CSV table of C-alpha atoms in Angstrom, one decimal:
chain,number,residue,atom,x,y,z
A,1,UNK,CA,50.0,-126.1,61.7
A,2,UNK,CA,46.9,-128.2,61.2
A,3,UNK,CA,43.6,-126.4,61.7
A,4,UNK,CA,40.0,-127.2,61.9
A,5,UNK,CA,39.7,-131.0,61.4
A,6,UNK,CA,41.7,-133.5,59.3
A,7,UNK,CA,42.6,-137.1,59.2
A,8,UNK,CA,46.0,-138.7,58.3
A,9,UNK,CA,48.1,-141.7,58.7
A,10,UNK,CA,50.4,-141.2,61.7
A,11,UNK,CA,54.2,-141.6,61.4
A,12,UNK,CA,56.8,-142.7,63.9
A,13,UNK,CA,57.4,-139.1,65.0
A,14,UNK,CA,53.8,-138.9,66.2
A,15,UNK,CA,54.3,-141.7,68.8
A,16,UNK,CA,54.2,-139.4,71.8
A,17,UNK,CA,50.9,-137.8,70.8
A,18,UNK,CA,49.4,-141.1,70.0
A,19,UNK,CA,50.4,-142.7,73.3
A,20,UNK,CA,48.8,-139.7,75.1
A,21,UNK,CA,45.5,-140.4,73.5
A,22,UNK,CA,45.8,-144.2,74.1
A,23,UNK,CA,46.8,-143.8,77.7
A,24,UNK,CA,43.9,-141.5,78.4
A,25,UNK,CA,41.6,-144.6,78.5
A,26,UNK,CA,44.1,-147.4,79.6
A,27,UNK,CA,41.5,-150.2,80.0
A,28,UNK,CA,39.6,-149.6,76.8
A,29,UNK,CA,42.7,-149.2,74.8
A,30,UNK,CA,45.0,-151.9,76.3
A,31,UNK,CA,45.1,-154.0,73.2
A,32,UNK,CA,46.2,-151.3,70.8
A,33,UNK,CA,48.4,-149.5,73.4
A,34,UNK,CA,50.3,-152.8,74.0
A,35,UNK,CA,51.0,-153.1,70.2
A,36,UNK,CA,52.0,-149.4,69.9
A,37,UNK,CA,54.4,-149.6,72.9
A,38,UNK,CA,56.0,-152.7,71.4
A,39,UNK,CA,56.2,-151.7,67.7
A,40,UNK,CA,55.8,-147.9,67.5
A,41,UNK,CA,53.8,-146.5,64.6
A,42,UNK,CA,55.7,-147.9,61.6
A,43,UNK,CA,53.1,-149.8,59.7
A,44,UNK,CA,55.3,-152.7,58.9
A,45,UNK,CA,56.2,-153.4,62.6
A,46,UNK,CA,52.7,-152.4,63.9
A,47,UNK,CA,50.9,-154.7,61.5
A,48,UNK,CA,48.7,-151.9,60.2
A,49,UNK,CA,48.2,-148.2,59.9
A,50,UNK,CA,47.3,-145.8,62.7
A,51,UNK,CA,44.9,-143.1,61.6
A,52,UNK,CA,44.8,-139.9,63.5
A,53,UNK,CA,42.0,-137.4,63.7
A,54,UNK,CA,43.0,-133.8,64.5
A,55,UNK,CA,40.8,-130.9,65.7
A,56,UNK,CA,42.3,-127.5,65.8
A,57,UNK,CA,45.8,-128.9,65.4
A,58,UNK,CA,45.5,-131.4,68.2
A,59,UNK,CA,45.4,-135.2,67.9
A,60,UNK,CA,42.2,-136.2,69.6
A,61,UNK,CA,41.1,-139.6,68.2
A,62,UNK,CA,42.8,-142.7,66.6
A,63,UNK,CA,41.8,-145.7,64.5
A,64,UNK,CA,44.0,-148.7,64.3
A,65,UNK,CA,43.6,-150.2,60.8
A,66,UNK,CA,45.2,-153.7,60.7
A,67,UNK,CA,43.8,-157.2,61.0
A,68,UNK,CA,41.1,-155.4,63.2
A,69,UNK,CA,39.7,-151.9,62.6
A,70,UNK,CA,39.6,-150.3,66.1
A,71,UNK,CA,38.2,-146.8,66.8
A,72,UNK,CA,40.0,-145.3,69.8
A,73,UNK,CA,38.7,-142.4,71.9
A,74,UNK,CA,36.7,-141.6,68.8
A,75,UNK,CA,34.2,-138.7,68.7
A,76,UNK,CA,31.2,-139.0,66.3
A,77,UNK,CA,32.9,-136.6,63.9
A,78,UNK,CA,36.1,-138.7,64.1
A,79,UNK,CA,34.2,-141.8,63.4
A,80,UNK,CA,32.7,-140.3,60.3
A,81,UNK,CA,36.2,-139.3,59.1
A,82,UNK,CA,37.5,-142.8,59.8
A,83,UNK,CA,34.5,-144.4,58.0
A,84,UNK,CA,35.2,-142.2,54.9
A,85,UNK,CA,38.9,-143.3,54.8
A,86,UNK,CA,37.9,-147.0,55.4
A,87,UNK,CA,35.5,-146.9,52.5
A,88,UNK,CA,38.2,-145.4,50.2
A,89,UNK,CA,40.8,-148.0,51.1
A,90,UNK,CA,38.4,-150.9,51.1
A,91,UNK,CA,38.0,-153.7,53.7
A,92,UNK,CA,41.3,-155.2,54.7
A,93,UNK,CA,40.4,-156.3,58.2
A,94,UNK,CA,38.7,-159.4,59.5
A,95,UNK,CA,36.8,-157.6,62.2
A,96,UNK,CA,35.7,-154.3,63.7
A,97,UNK,CA,36.1,-154.2,67.4
A,98,UNK,CA,36.1,-151.5,70.1
A,99,UNK,CA,33.9,-149.6,72.6
A,100,UNK,CA,30.3,-150.2,71.7
A,101,UNK,CA,29.2,-146.7,70.9
A,102,UNK,CA,31.9,-145.6,68.4
A,103,UNK,CA,32.1,-149.1,66.9
A,104,UNK,CA,28.3,-149.2,66.3
A,105,UNK,CA,28.4,-145.8,64.6
A,106,UNK,CA,31.4,-147.0,62.5
A,107,UNK,CA,29.6,-150.1,61.4
A,108,UNK,CA,26.4,-148.2,60.6
A,109,UNK,CA,28.4,-146.1,58.2
A,110,UNK,CA,30.4,-149.0,56.7
A,111,UNK,CA,27.7,-151.7,56.5
A,112,UNK,CA,26.2,-150.5,53.1
A,113,UNK,CA,29.6,-151.0,51.4
A,114,UNK,CA,31.2,-153.6,53.6
A,115,UNK,CA,28.3,-155.7,54.6
A,116,UNK,CA,26.9,-158.2,55.3
A,117,UNK,CA,29.0,-159.3,58.3
A,118,UNK,CA,29.3,-162.9,59.3
A,119,UNK,CA,28.4,-162.1,62.9
A,120,UNK,CA,27.6,-158.9,64.8
A,121,UNK,CA,28.0,-158.9,68.6
A,122,UNK,CA,26.7,-155.5,69.6
A,123,UNK,CA,27.0,-155.7,73.4
A,124,UNK,CA,30.0,-157.4,75.0
A,125,UNK,CA,30.3,-156.3,78.6
A,126,UNK,CA,33.8,-155.0,79.6
A,127,UNK,CA,34.7,-156.2,83.1
A,128,UNK,CA,37.6,-155.1,85.3
A,129,UNK,CA,39.1,-155.7,88.7
A,130,UNK,CA,42.1,-154.5,90.6
A,131,UNK,CA,41.8,-157.0,93.5
A,132,UNK,CA,42.5,-160.7,93.9
A,133,UNK,CA,39.5,-162.9,94.1
A,134,UNK,CA,38.0,-162.7,97.6
A,135,UNK,CA,35.3,-165.4,97.4
A,136,UNK,CA,37.0,-168.0,95.1
A,137,UNK,CA,40.1,-169.9,96.0
A,138,UNK,CA,42.7,-170.0,93.1
A,139,UNK,CA,43.2,-173.4,91.5
A,140,UNK,CA,46.7,-174.4,92.6
A,141,UNK,CA,47.1,-176.6,89.5
A,142,UNK,CA,46.8,-173.6,87.1
A,143,UNK,CA,50.3,-172.6,86.1
A,144,UNK,CA,52.3,-170.9,83.3
A,145,UNK,CA,52.6,-173.0,80.2
A,146,UNK,CA,56.1,-174.0,79.4
A,147,UNK,CA,57.7,-173.5,76.0
A,148,UNK,CA,58.1,-177.3,75.5
A,149,UNK,CA,54.3,-177.6,75.9
A,150,UNK,CA,53.2,-176.0,72.6
A,151,UNK,CA,51.9,-179.3,71.3
A,152,UNK,CA,49.8,-179.6,74.4
A,153,UNK,CA,48.3,-176.1,74.5
A,154,UNK,CA,47.7,-175.6,70.7
A,155,UNK,CA,44.7,-178.0,70.3
A,156,UNK,CA,43.0,-176.2,73.2
A,157,UNK,CA,43.7,-172.8,71.7
A,158,UNK,CA,42.4,-173.9,68.4
A,159,UNK,CA,39.3,-175.4,70.0
A,160,UNK,CA,38.6,-172.1,72.0
A,161,UNK,CA,39.1,-169.9,68.9
A,162,UNK,CA,36.9,-172.0,66.7
A,163,UNK,CA,34.2,-172.2,69.4
A,164,UNK,CA,34.3,-168.4,70.0
A,165,UNK,CA,34.8,-167.0,66.5
A,166,UNK,CA,33.1,-169.6,64.4
A,167,UNK,CA,36.0,-170.3,62.1
A,168,UNK,CA,39.3,-172.2,62.6
A,169,UNK,CA,42.4,-170.1,63.1
A,170,UNK,CA,44.2,-172.8,61.1
A,171,UNK,CA,42.5,-171.7,57.8
A,172,UNK,CA,44.2,-169.5,55.3
A,173,UNK,CA,47.9,-169.7,56.1
A,174,UNK,CA,47.7,-173.1,57.8
A,175,UNK,CA,47.7,-171.4,61.2
A,176,UNK,CA,51.2,-170.0,61.0
A,177,UNK,CA,50.3,-166.6,62.3
A,178,UNK,CA,48.1,-168.0,65.1
A,179,UNK,CA,50.7,-170.5,66.2
A,180,UNK,CA,53.2,-167.6,66.3
A,181,UNK,CA,50.9,-165.6,68.5
A,182,UNK,CA,50.4,-168.5,70.9
A,183,UNK,CA,54.1,-169.2,71.0
A,184,UNK,CA,54.7,-165.5,71.7
A,185,UNK,CA,52.3,-165.5,74.7
A,186,UNK,CA,53.9,-168.8,76.0
A,187,UNK,CA,57.4,-167.4,75.7
A,188,UNK,CA,56.3,-164.2,77.5
A,189,UNK,CA,54.9,-166.2,80.4
A,190,UNK,CA,51.4,-165.0,79.7
A,191,UNK,CA,49.8,-168.3,78.9
A,192,UNK,CA,48.2,-170.3,81.8
A,193,UNK,CA,46.7,-173.7,82.0
A,194,UNK,CA,45.7,-176.6,84.2
A,195,UNK,CA,47.1,-179.7,82.5
A,196,UNK,CA,46.1,-183.2,83.5
A,197,UNK,CA,47.6,-186.3,81.9
A,198,UNK,CA,48.8,-184.3,78.9
A,199,UNK,CA,45.4,-182.7,78.3
A,200,UNK,CA,44.4,-179.1,78.9
A,201,UNK,CA,41.5,-178.9,81.3
A,202,UNK,CA,41.5,-175.0,81.7
A,203,UNK,CA,43.4,-172.3,79.9
A,204,UNK,CA,43.5,-168.5,79.6
A,205,UNK,CA,46.0,-166.0,78.3
A,206,UNK,CA,47.0,-162.4,79.2
A,207,UNK,CA,46.8,-161.2,75.6
A,208,UNK,CA,47.6,-157.5,76.0
A,209,UNK,CA,49.7,-155.9,78.7
A,210,UNK,CA,50.7,-152.3,79.5
A,211,UNK,CA,52.0,-150.8,82.7
A,212,UNK,CA,48.5,-149.6,83.4
A,213,UNK,CA,46.3,-152.5,82.5
A,214,UNK,CA,46.1,-156.0,81.0
A,215,UNK,CA,43.5,-158.0,79.2
A,216,UNK,CA,42.6,-161.6,79.8
A,217,UNK,CA,41.5,-163.6,76.7
A,218,UNK,CA,41.0,-167.1,75.5
A,219,UNK,CA,39.3,-168.4,78.6
A,220,UNK,CA,38.4,-172.1,77.9
A,221,UNK,CA,37.4,-175.2,79.8
A,222,UNK,CA,37.4,-178.6,78.1
A,223,UNK,CA,33.8,-179.6,77.4
A,224,UNK,CA,33.8,-182.7,79.5
A,225,UNK,CA,35.0,-180.6,82.6
A,226,UNK,CA,32.4,-177.8,82.3
A,227,UNK,CA,30.0,-177.2,85.1
A,228,UNK,CA,32.6,-178.0,87.9
A,229,UNK,CA,33.6,-174.4,88.7
A,230,UNK,CA,37.0,-174.7,87.0
A,231,UNK,CA,36.5,-171.4,85.1
A,232,UNK,CA,36.1,-169.6,88.4
A,233,UNK,CA,39.1,-171.2,90.2
A,234,UNK,CA,41.1,-171.0,87.1
A,235,UNK,CA,40.4,-167.3,86.6
A,236,UNK,CA,41.1,-166.6,90.2
A,237,UNK,CA,44.6,-168.2,89.6
A,238,UNK,CA,45.2,-166.2,86.4
A,239,UNK,CA,44.1,-163.0,88.2
A,240,UNK,CA,46.6,-163.6,91.0
A,241,UNK,CA,49.4,-163.9,88.4
A,242,UNK,CA,48.2,-160.9,86.5
A,243,UNK,CA,48.0,-158.6,89.5
A,244,UNK,CA,51.3,-159.8,90.9
A,245,UNK,CA,53.4,-159.8,87.7
A,246,UNK,CA,51.7,-157.8,84.9
A,247,UNK,CA,49.5,-154.8,85.7
A,248,UNK,CA,47.5,-153.2,88.5
A,249,UNK,CA,44.2,-153.5,86.6
A,250,UNK,CA,42.9,-156.7,84.9
A,251,UNK,CA,40.2,-156.5,82.2
A,252,UNK,CA,38.3,-158.8,79.8
A,253,UNK,CA,35.2,-158.6,77.6
A,254,UNK,CA,32.6,-161.3,77.2
A,255,UNK,CA,29.6,-162.0,75.0
A,256,UNK,CA,26.5,-160.7,76.7
A,257,UNK,CA,24.6,-164.0,75.9
A,258,UNK,CA,27.2,-166.0,77.8
A,259,UNK,CA,25.4,-165.8,81.2
A,260,UNK,CA,27.5,-168.5,82.9
A,261,UNK,CA,30.8,-166.9,82.1
A,262,UNK,CA,29.5,-163.4,83.2
A,263,UNK,CA,28.4,-164.9,86.5
A,264,UNK,CA,31.6,-166.7,87.0
A,265,UNK,CA,33.7,-163.5,86.4
A,266,UNK,CA,31.5,-161.6,88.8
A,267,UNK,CA,32.1,-164.3,91.5
A,268,UNK,CA,35.8,-163.9,90.9
A,269,UNK,CA,35.5,-160.1,91.5
A,270,UNK,CA,35.2,-158.6,88.1
A,271,UNK,CA,32.6,-155.8,87.6
A,272,UNK,CA,31.1,-154.4,84.4
A,273,UNK,CA,32.3,-150.9,83.5
A,274,UNK,CA,31.2,-150.6,79.9
A,275,UNK,CA,30.8,-152.6,76.7
A,276,UNK,CA,32.6,-153.5,73.5
A,277,UNK,CA,31.2,-154.4,70.2
A,278,UNK,CA,32.6,-156.8,67.6
A,279,UNK,CA,31.7,-157.2,63.9
A,280,UNK,CA,33.1,-160.4,62.3
A,281,UNK,CA,33.7,-160.9,58.6
Protein backbone atom coordinates (compact mmCIF):
# COMPACT_ATOMS: atom_id res chain seq x y z
CA UNK A 1 0.00 0.00 0.00
CA UNK A 2 1.23 3.48 -0.86
CA UNK A 3 2.00 5.60 2.19
CA UNK A 4 2.86 9.20 2.82
CA UNK A 5 3.06 10.93 -0.60
CA UNK A 6 4.12 9.70 -4.01
CA UNK A 7 3.55 10.46 -7.67
CA UNK A 8 3.25 7.97 -10.51
CA UNK A 9 1.84 7.52 -14.00
CA UNK A 10 -1.65 6.09 -13.75
CA UNK A 11 -2.61 2.87 -15.51
CA UNK A 12 -5.93 1.66 -16.98
CA UNK A 13 -6.76 -0.07 -13.70
CA UNK A 14 -6.74 3.29 -11.94
CA UNK A 15 -9.66 4.60 -14.00
CA UNK A 16 -12.26 4.51 -11.24
CA UNK A 17 -10.11 6.43 -8.78
CA UNK A 18 -9.13 8.98 -11.45
CA UNK A 19 -12.76 9.60 -12.42
CA UNK A 20 -13.66 10.11 -8.76
CA UNK A 21 -11.11 12.93 -8.58
CA UNK A 22 -12.13 14.41 -11.92
CA UNK A 23 -15.84 14.35 -11.16
CA UNK A 24 -15.37 16.06 -7.80
CA UNK A 25 -15.05 19.33 -9.78
CA UNK A 26 -17.12 18.65 -12.91
CA UNK A 27 -16.96 22.16 -14.39
CA UNK A 28 -13.25 22.84 -13.84
CA UNK A 29 -12.31 19.40 -15.11
CA UNK A 30 -14.73 19.00 -18.03
CA UNK A 31 -12.02 19.00 -20.70
CA UNK A 32 -9.92 16.27 -19.14
CA UNK A 33 -12.90 14.29 -17.84
CA UNK A 34 -14.34 14.08 -21.35
CA UNK A 35 -11.04 12.75 -22.70
CA UNK A 36 -10.69 10.18 -19.93
CA UNK A 37 -14.28 8.98 -20.25
CA UNK A 38 -13.74 8.47 -23.99
CA UNK A 39 -10.22 7.03 -23.97
CA UNK A 40 -9.51 5.67 -20.49
CA UNK A 41 -6.00 6.01 -19.09
CA UNK A 42 -3.97 4.25 -21.76
CA UNK A 43 -1.48 6.93 -22.87
CA UNK A 44 -1.74 5.99 -26.54
CA UNK A 45 -5.50 6.43 -26.62
CA UNK A 46 -5.55 9.34 -24.17
CA UNK A 47 -2.94 11.32 -26.07
CA UNK A 48 -0.75 11.71 -23.02
CA UNK A 49 0.00 10.45 -19.55
CA UNK A 50 -2.10 10.99 -16.45
CA UNK A 51 0.04 11.59 -13.39
CA UNK A 52 -1.44 10.82 -10.01
CA UNK A 53 -0.41 12.26 -6.66
CA UNK A 54 -1.15 10.06 -3.65
CA UNK A 55 -1.31 11.02 0.00
CA UNK A 56 -1.58 8.29 2.63
CA UNK A 57 -2.43 5.76 -0.05
CA UNK A 58 -5.26 7.76 -1.59
CA UNK A 59 -5.28 9.38 -5.03
CA UNK A 60 -5.97 13.07 -4.40
CA UNK A 61 -4.61 15.10 -7.35
CA UNK A 62 -3.98 14.56 -11.05
CA UNK A 63 -2.01 16.17 -13.84
CA UNK A 64 -2.74 15.51 -17.50
CA UNK A 65 0.50 15.58 -19.51
CA UNK A 66 -0.27 15.64 -23.21
CA UNK A 67 -0.49 18.46 -25.73
CA UNK A 68 -1.46 20.52 -22.68
CA UNK A 69 -0.16 20.21 -19.13
CA UNK A 70 -3.21 20.45 -16.86
CA UNK A 71 -3.14 20.34 -13.04
CA UNK A 72 -6.36 18.83 -11.67
CA UNK A 73 -7.61 19.24 -8.09
CA UNK A 74 -3.95 19.91 -7.33
CA UNK A 75 -2.84 20.85 -3.83
CA UNK A 76 0.34 22.94 -3.46
CA UNK A 77 2.29 19.83 -2.50
CA UNK A 78 0.93 17.96 -5.51
CA UNK A 79 1.87 20.86 -7.81
CA UNK A 80 5.45 20.71 -6.54
CA UNK A 81 5.56 16.98 -7.26
CA UNK A 82 4.12 17.49 -10.75
CA UNK A 83 6.63 20.26 -11.45
CA UNK A 84 9.50 17.96 -10.43
CA UNK A 85 8.28 15.26 -12.82
CA UNK A 86 7.71 17.79 -15.62
CA UNK A 87 11.25 19.13 -15.26
CA UNK A 88 12.67 15.60 -15.45
CA UNK A 89 10.70 14.65 -18.55
CA UNK A 90 11.23 17.98 -20.32
CA UNK A 91 8.63 20.13 -22.03
CA UNK A 92 6.48 18.17 -24.46
CA UNK A 93 3.35 20.34 -24.31
CA UNK A 94 2.30 23.44 -26.22
CA UNK A 95 0.62 25.03 -23.21
CA UNK A 96 -0.13 24.93 -19.49
CA UNK A 97 -3.79 25.45 -18.73
CA UNK A 98 -6.03 24.97 -15.73
CA UNK A 99 -7.47 26.64 -12.63
CA UNK A 100 -5.55 29.85 -12.05
CA UNK A 101 -4.10 29.10 -8.60
CA UNK A 102 -2.45 25.72 -9.23
CA UNK A 103 -1.47 26.67 -12.79
CA UNK A 104 0.26 29.85 -11.56
CA UNK A 105 2.19 27.85 -8.98
CA UNK A 106 3.12 25.24 -11.58
CA UNK A 107 4.38 27.90 -13.99
CA UNK A 108 6.36 29.64 -11.25
CA UNK A 109 8.19 26.37 -10.62
CA UNK A 110 8.69 25.52 -14.30
CA UNK A 111 9.50 28.93 -15.76
CA UNK A 112 13.22 28.86 -14.84
CA UNK A 113 13.73 25.73 -16.96
CA UNK A 114 10.86 26.00 -19.47
CA UNK A 115 10.62 29.74 -20.02
CA UNK A 116 10.21 32.11 -21.56
CA UNK A 117 6.62 31.55 -22.68
CA UNK A 118 5.22 33.03 -25.88
CA UNK A 119 2.22 34.37 -23.95
CA UNK A 120 0.92 34.19 -20.37
CA UNK A 121 -2.75 34.78 -19.64
CA UNK A 122 -2.93 34.75 -15.84
CA UNK A 123 -6.64 35.45 -15.34
CA UNK A 124 -9.28 34.00 -17.67
CA UNK A 125 -12.69 34.18 -16.00
CA UNK A 126 -14.55 30.86 -15.85
CA UNK A 127 -18.25 31.40 -16.53
CA UNK A 128 -21.18 29.01 -16.13
CA UNK A 129 -24.93 28.83 -16.48
CA UNK A 130 -27.57 26.16 -16.11
CA UNK A 131 -30.45 28.20 -17.54
CA UNK A 132 -31.45 29.23 -21.07
CA UNK A 133 -30.89 32.88 -21.96
CA UNK A 134 -33.67 34.97 -20.41
CA UNK A 135 -32.85 38.37 -21.86
CA UNK A 136 -31.51 37.43 -25.31
CA UNK A 137 -33.53 35.79 -28.08
CA UNK A 138 -31.62 32.87 -29.67
CA UNK A 139 -30.61 33.43 -33.29
CA UNK A 140 -32.92 31.16 -35.32
CA UNK A 141 -30.31 30.91 -38.08
CA UNK A 142 -27.68 29.29 -35.84
CA UNK A 143 -27.74 25.55 -36.44
CA UNK A 144 -25.59 22.45 -36.35
CA UNK A 145 -22.91 22.35 -39.02
CA UNK A 146 -23.42 19.48 -41.47
CA UNK A 147 -20.71 16.98 -42.34
CA UNK A 148 -20.72 18.19 -45.96
CA UNK A 149 -19.91 21.73 -44.79
CA UNK A 150 -16.33 21.12 -43.64
CA UNK A 151 -14.98 23.34 -46.43
CA UNK A 152 -17.25 26.12 -45.20
CA UNK A 153 -16.49 25.90 -41.49
CA UNK A 154 -12.72 25.28 -41.66
CA UNK A 155 -11.66 28.80 -42.74
CA UNK A 156 -13.64 30.28 -39.84
CA UNK A 157 -12.10 27.80 -37.40
CA UNK A 158 -8.60 28.61 -38.61
CA UNK A 159 -9.29 32.36 -38.40
CA UNK A 160 -10.63 32.02 -34.84
CA UNK A 161 -7.70 29.89 -33.66
CA UNK A 162 -5.10 32.18 -35.21
CA UNK A 163 -6.76 35.27 -33.74
CA UNK A 164 -7.08 33.72 -30.29
CA UNK A 165 -3.80 31.82 -29.95
CA UNK A 166 -1.53 33.91 -32.14
CA UNK A 167 -0.33 31.08 -34.41
CA UNK A 168 -2.04 29.16 -37.19
CA UNK A 169 -3.27 25.63 -36.43
CA UNK A 170 -2.22 24.71 -39.97
CA UNK A 171 1.49 24.93 -39.07
CA UNK A 172 3.58 21.88 -38.26
CA UNK A 173 1.60 18.95 -39.62
CA UNK A 174 -0.26 21.02 -42.22
CA UNK A 175 -3.29 21.18 -39.98
CA UNK A 176 -4.12 17.47 -40.08
CA UNK A 177 -4.74 17.15 -36.35
CA UNK A 178 -6.74 20.36 -36.23
CA UNK A 179 -8.86 19.35 -39.20
CA UNK A 180 -9.49 15.99 -37.55
CA UNK A 181 -10.65 17.70 -34.36
CA UNK A 182 -13.00 20.03 -36.24
CA UNK A 183 -14.38 17.05 -38.18
CA UNK A 184 -14.88 15.15 -34.91
CA UNK A 185 -16.97 17.97 -33.42
CA UNK A 186 -18.97 18.37 -36.63
CA UNK A 187 -19.62 14.63 -36.74
CA UNK A 188 -20.72 14.63 -33.10
CA UNK A 189 -23.22 17.44 -33.72
CA UNK A 190 -21.33 19.83 -31.46
CA UNK A 191 -20.32 22.45 -34.04
CA UNK A 192 -22.76 25.35 -34.57
CA UNK A 193 -22.81 28.22 -37.03
CA UNK A 194 -24.83 30.85 -38.79
CA UNK A 195 -23.96 30.54 -42.46
CA UNK A 196 -25.03 33.11 -45.06
CA UNK A 197 -24.27 32.72 -48.76
CA UNK A 198 -21.69 30.06 -48.05
CA UNK A 199 -19.86 32.18 -45.44
CA UNK A 200 -19.70 31.66 -41.68
CA UNK A 201 -21.04 34.71 -39.86
CA UNK A 202 -20.99 33.23 -36.33
CA UNK A 203 -19.66 29.96 -34.99
CA UNK A 204 -19.02 28.11 -31.74
CA UNK A 205 -18.40 24.55 -30.64
CA UNK A 206 -19.12 22.44 -27.59
CA UNK A 207 -15.57 21.18 -27.25
CA UNK A 208 -15.83 19.01 -24.13
CA UNK A 209 -18.89 17.21 -22.86
CA UNK A 210 -19.59 14.98 -19.87
CA UNK A 211 -22.90 13.97 -18.25
CA UNK A 212 -22.31 16.71 -15.65
CA UNK A 213 -21.06 19.67 -17.69
CA UNK A 214 -19.94 20.86 -21.10
CA UNK A 215 -17.61 23.59 -22.29
CA UNK A 216 -18.21 26.01 -25.15
CA UNK A 217 -15.17 27.04 -27.15
CA UNK A 218 -14.20 28.71 -30.40
CA UNK A 219 -16.77 31.51 -30.26
CA UNK A 220 -16.16 33.73 -33.30
CA UNK A 221 -17.94 36.37 -35.35
CA UNK A 222 -16.69 37.35 -38.80
CA UNK A 223 -14.93 40.73 -38.47
CA UNK A 224 -17.27 42.59 -40.79
CA UNK A 225 -20.29 41.47 -38.72
CA UNK A 226 -18.97 42.44 -35.31
CA UNK A 227 -20.81 45.00 -33.20
CA UNK A 228 -24.25 43.78 -34.26
CA UNK A 229 -25.00 41.58 -31.25
CA UNK A 230 -24.52 38.33 -33.17
CA UNK A 231 -22.29 36.88 -30.44
CA UNK A 232 -25.11 37.26 -27.93
CA UNK A 233 -27.91 35.83 -30.06
CA UNK A 234 -25.59 33.14 -31.38
CA UNK A 235 -24.48 32.11 -27.91
CA UNK A 236 -28.09 32.06 -26.75
CA UNK A 237 -28.80 29.57 -29.55
CA UNK A 238 -25.77 27.39 -28.71
CA UNK A 239 -26.77 27.48 -25.04
CA UNK A 240 -30.25 26.25 -25.92
CA UNK A 241 -28.80 23.29 -27.84
CA UNK A 242 -26.27 22.53 -25.11
CA UNK A 243 -28.77 22.43 -22.26
CA UNK A 244 -31.31 20.44 -24.26
CA UNK A 245 -28.97 17.86 -25.77
CA UNK A 246 -25.60 17.77 -24.01
CA UNK A 247 -25.33 18.60 -20.29
CA UNK A 248 -27.15 20.38 -17.44
CA UNK A 249 -24.36 22.95 -16.92
CA UNK A 250 -22.62 24.94 -19.64
CA UNK A 251 -19.25 26.62 -19.08
CA UNK A 252 -16.62 28.63 -20.92
CA UNK A 253 -13.56 30.66 -20.08
CA UNK A 254 -12.59 33.96 -21.64
CA UNK A 255 -9.62 36.32 -21.62
CA UNK A 256 -10.08 38.96 -18.93
CA UNK A 257 -9.08 41.74 -21.33
CA UNK A 258 -11.90 40.80 -23.73
CA UNK A 259 -14.46 43.08 -22.08
CA UNK A 260 -17.01 42.94 -24.94
CA UNK A 261 -17.10 39.13 -24.86
CA UNK A 262 -17.43 39.02 -21.07
CA UNK A 263 -20.31 41.50 -21.21
CA UNK A 264 -22.01 39.53 -23.98
CA UNK A 265 -21.78 36.27 -22.03
CA UNK A 266 -23.19 37.95 -18.93
CA UNK A 267 -26.17 39.20 -20.93
CA UNK A 268 -26.79 35.66 -22.15
CA UNK A 269 -26.86 34.54 -18.50
CA UNK A 270 -23.35 33.29 -17.73
CA UNK A 271 -21.85 34.21 -14.37
CA UNK A 272 -18.22 34.18 -13.28
CA UNK A 273 -17.38 31.44 -10.78
CA UNK A 274 -13.59 31.25 -10.92
CA UNK A 275 -10.66 31.72 -13.25
CA UNK A 276 -8.35 29.73 -15.48
CA UNK A 277 -4.80 30.51 -16.52
CA UNK A 278 -3.02 29.68 -19.77
CA UNK A 279 0.68 29.68 -20.60
CA UNK A 280 1.36 29.36 -24.34
CA UNK A 281 4.66 28.21 -25.85
